[in-house]
Phi, psi and omega in degrees: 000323186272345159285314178314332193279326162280354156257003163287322178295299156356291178305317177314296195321291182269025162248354175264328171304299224269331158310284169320296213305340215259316177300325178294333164306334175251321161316305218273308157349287177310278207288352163292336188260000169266340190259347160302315200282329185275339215252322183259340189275281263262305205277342205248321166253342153098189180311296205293302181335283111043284200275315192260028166253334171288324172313307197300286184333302187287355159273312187305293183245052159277294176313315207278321156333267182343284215307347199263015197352066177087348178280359211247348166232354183273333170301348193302304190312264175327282188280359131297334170255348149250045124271329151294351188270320185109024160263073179289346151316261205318319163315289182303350181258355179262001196280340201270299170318334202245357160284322197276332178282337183278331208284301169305325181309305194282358180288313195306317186304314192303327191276327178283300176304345198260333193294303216281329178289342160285320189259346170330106185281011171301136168299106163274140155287163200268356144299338179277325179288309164345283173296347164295326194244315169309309170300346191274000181288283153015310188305323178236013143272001192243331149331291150327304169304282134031280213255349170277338174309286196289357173268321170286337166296335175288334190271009195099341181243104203277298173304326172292345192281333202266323198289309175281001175254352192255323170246344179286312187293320160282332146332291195271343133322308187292303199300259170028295204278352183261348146325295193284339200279308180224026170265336199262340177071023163281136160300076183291124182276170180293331146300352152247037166267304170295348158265307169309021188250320188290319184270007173296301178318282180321304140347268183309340190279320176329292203301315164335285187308327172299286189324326187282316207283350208244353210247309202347140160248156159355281199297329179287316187288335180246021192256185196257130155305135203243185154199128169198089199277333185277347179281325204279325177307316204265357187255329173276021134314286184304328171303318191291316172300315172308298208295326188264014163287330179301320186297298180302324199270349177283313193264030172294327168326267212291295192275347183251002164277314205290319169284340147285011152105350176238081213267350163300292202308309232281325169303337172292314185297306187301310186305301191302317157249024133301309180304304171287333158308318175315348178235019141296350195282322156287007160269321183288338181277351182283351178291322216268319136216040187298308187314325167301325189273327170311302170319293179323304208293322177311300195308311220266010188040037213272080178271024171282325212262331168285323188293328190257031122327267163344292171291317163321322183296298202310326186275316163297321146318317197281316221278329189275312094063275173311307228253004156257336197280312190311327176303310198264358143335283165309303258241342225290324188276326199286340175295305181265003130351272197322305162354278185189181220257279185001310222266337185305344190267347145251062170294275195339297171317304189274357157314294200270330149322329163290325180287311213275337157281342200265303209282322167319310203304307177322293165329317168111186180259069161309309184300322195282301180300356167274325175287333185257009163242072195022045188224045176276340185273355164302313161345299194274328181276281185334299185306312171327292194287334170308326211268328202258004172277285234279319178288319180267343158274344163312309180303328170300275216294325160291343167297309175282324158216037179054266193247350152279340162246021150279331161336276178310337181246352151296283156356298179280329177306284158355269140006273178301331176298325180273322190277314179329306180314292171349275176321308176296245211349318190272333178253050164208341184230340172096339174274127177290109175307131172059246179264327195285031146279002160329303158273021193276308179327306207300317189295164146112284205309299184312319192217156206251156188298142180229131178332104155269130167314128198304194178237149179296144182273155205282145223236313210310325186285347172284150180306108172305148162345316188255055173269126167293137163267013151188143259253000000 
């Protein structure tokens, strides 16, 4: 019986290796095609142009995370656990509340951000009010685009869920700007930068919605829509809080240089960790489908099986992790050379962005494994306070050293946020973070095992009592 149970595990382990890898494949897919996009906006609009559409961008989804309030990661959840329970009402009513309350959000946000850029009284240039009102369009396609994403992912389908938002929006950016910049010889400015971003997005969304409508089975399309808002509410708060705190702490950099008026830095800044993001990219694909087999391995209390998940992911993460940040690492002045002359100047910056991603890596998918073992509000408070150190050392480390120390203080935020997890992880679940699972067999060897109460199965995806046949 205990060879079988370890070769079920065996098996979980590697369907997630052999997934990810498949999924890393389409990251990687993606990110030739954001770095086409960005590689042709930088050398064609030059630093400033350049700074004030990633300023702009970089408020734009900030906004569109809220507005999407947490459903774009609670549907993963929710419409997995009622097509297994066999409640295809419920399934289908939160896929409809959580299109339709995001939707709504984001109009309001969107109508309220276009009302405060007209009477604000700072003075804006009217290439930055421009891309402000062109971007607030952006807010509920890219809400939207999101929360349908997670729903074809919920149906089973990871690549159709990864293709419009990762390679369709930027994929038709990229087309956009080399029409306009050199088949057309036209300069594009940041607000039409931001409209081809609106038609990337529309695009994508399209493409979402054919995926939602082609993957739906039968029973969710024809059953009668169920509601139980107050359950589906209490569980997308934290996610919501998660995603748009995550949101605030990659892009504080980028919004408190662009709010101080140095829309060149925040462009250099915006390029550079993108470019150092590249090496999170073997932690989200492994991620892509790791959140189901962790729940499960939780529900079933199978923690042999989960810790050495959990190290395995980390180790495979960290080793590709190291051997892309050390590439672009060297390569950093003849690389962002290319951009424009402008950009060499955050060599330095993305040298400690790379430290700071790499040292995440060690870690493992903390986040993703607090969420997905009922501890997402534990989750939201870490990030929150990760997100608001990160803001107020910016504000510090850029007075002083401008776009090298917003580096540094994304970096130390960073850090300290994974070793917080770390902990929280090591005291509430028991399990050893990253690489140090290493050591978990010798800990086993060492000390003799002790009976655990089995884990509450996840309570929260059931329906309340009082389920509505309407809103």
């Amino acid at each position: 019986m205990e060879m079988h149970d370890r070769s079920a595990g065996h098996a979980r382990i590697r369907r997630v290796v052999i997934g990810g890898a498949a999924a890393f494949s389409v990251y990687v897919a993606s990110a030739g095609v954001t770095a086409s996009a960005q590689l042709l906006i930088a050398r064609i609009v030059g630093a400033h142009t350049y700074g004030v559409y990633a300023y702009v961008i970089a408020w734009i989804t900030i906004l569109a995370y809220f507005c999407a309030l947490g459903f774009d990661i609670a549907l993963l959840r929710f419409v997995s656990a009622y097509q297994t329970m066999g409640a295809s009402g419920l399934a289908r009513g939160v896929i409809q509340y959580a299109e339709r309350r995001s939707l709504g959000i984001s109009l309001l946000v969107a109508l309220i951000g276009a009302c405060i850029i007209e009477i604000w009284p700072r003075p804006f240039s009217t290439e930055l009010t421009n891309t402000f009102l062109v971007g607030f369009v952006l807010i509920p396609l890219l809400a939207l685009l999101w929360i349908r994403c997670s729903i074809v992912r919920a149906f089973g389908g990871v690549v159709p869920a990864l293709i419009p938002d990762r390679v369709m929006r930027d994929g038709l950016l990229v087309i956009i700007v080399v029409v306009a910049g050199l088949f057309l010889g036209s300069r594009i400015q940041a607000p039409g930068i931001m409209m081809a971003s609106v038609a990337g997005a529309v695009v994508g969304l399209v493409l979402a919605s054919q995926a939602v409508r082609r993957l739906c089975p039968d029973a969710i399309r024809a059953a009668e829509p169920q509601y139980a808002p107050a359950t589906w509410r209490q569980t997308a708060i934290p996610f919501m809080i998660i995603a748009g705190a995550e949101a605030l702490l990659n892009r504080a950099g980028v919004v408190l240089l662009g709010w101080f008026g140095e829309t060149r830095e925040a462009g250099i800044y915006s390029l550079v960790f993108n470019i150092a993001f590249l090496v999170a990219l073997p932690r989200t694909a492994i991620n892509t489908l790791f959140a189901p087999t962790i729940s499960s391995l939780f529900t079933k209390n199978d923690r042999a099986t989960l810790q050495a998940l959990v190290t395995k992911a980390a180790l495979w993460t960290l080793c590709t992790s190291v051997a892309i940040a050390l590439g672009l690492a060297i390569v950093a002045e003849p690389l962002l050379a290319w951009f424009g002359r402008d950009f060499v100047a955050g060599a330095s910056a993305l040298r400690i962005l790379l430290l700071g991603q790499v040292v995440a890596a060690a870690f493992g998918s903390l986040l993703l494994l607090m969420t997905m073992t009922e501890h997402e509000w534990g989750a939201a408070v870490l990030l929150t306070l990760s997100a608001a150190f990160n803001i107020l050392a910016s504000i510090a480390f850029i007075y002083w050293l401008g776009l090298t120390g917003a580096a540094i203080a994304s970096s130390a935020a960073l850090i300290i946020w994974h070793i917080a997890m770390a902990f929280f992880t090591f005291r509430h679940l028991r399990l050893l973070p990253g690489f140090l699972g290493l050591f978990a067999s010798n800990r086993k060897e060492e000390a003799p095992a002790k009976e655990e109460a089995p884990a509450r199965p996840d309570v929260r995806v059931k329906p309340d009592v009082r389920v509505k046949a309407s809103v």
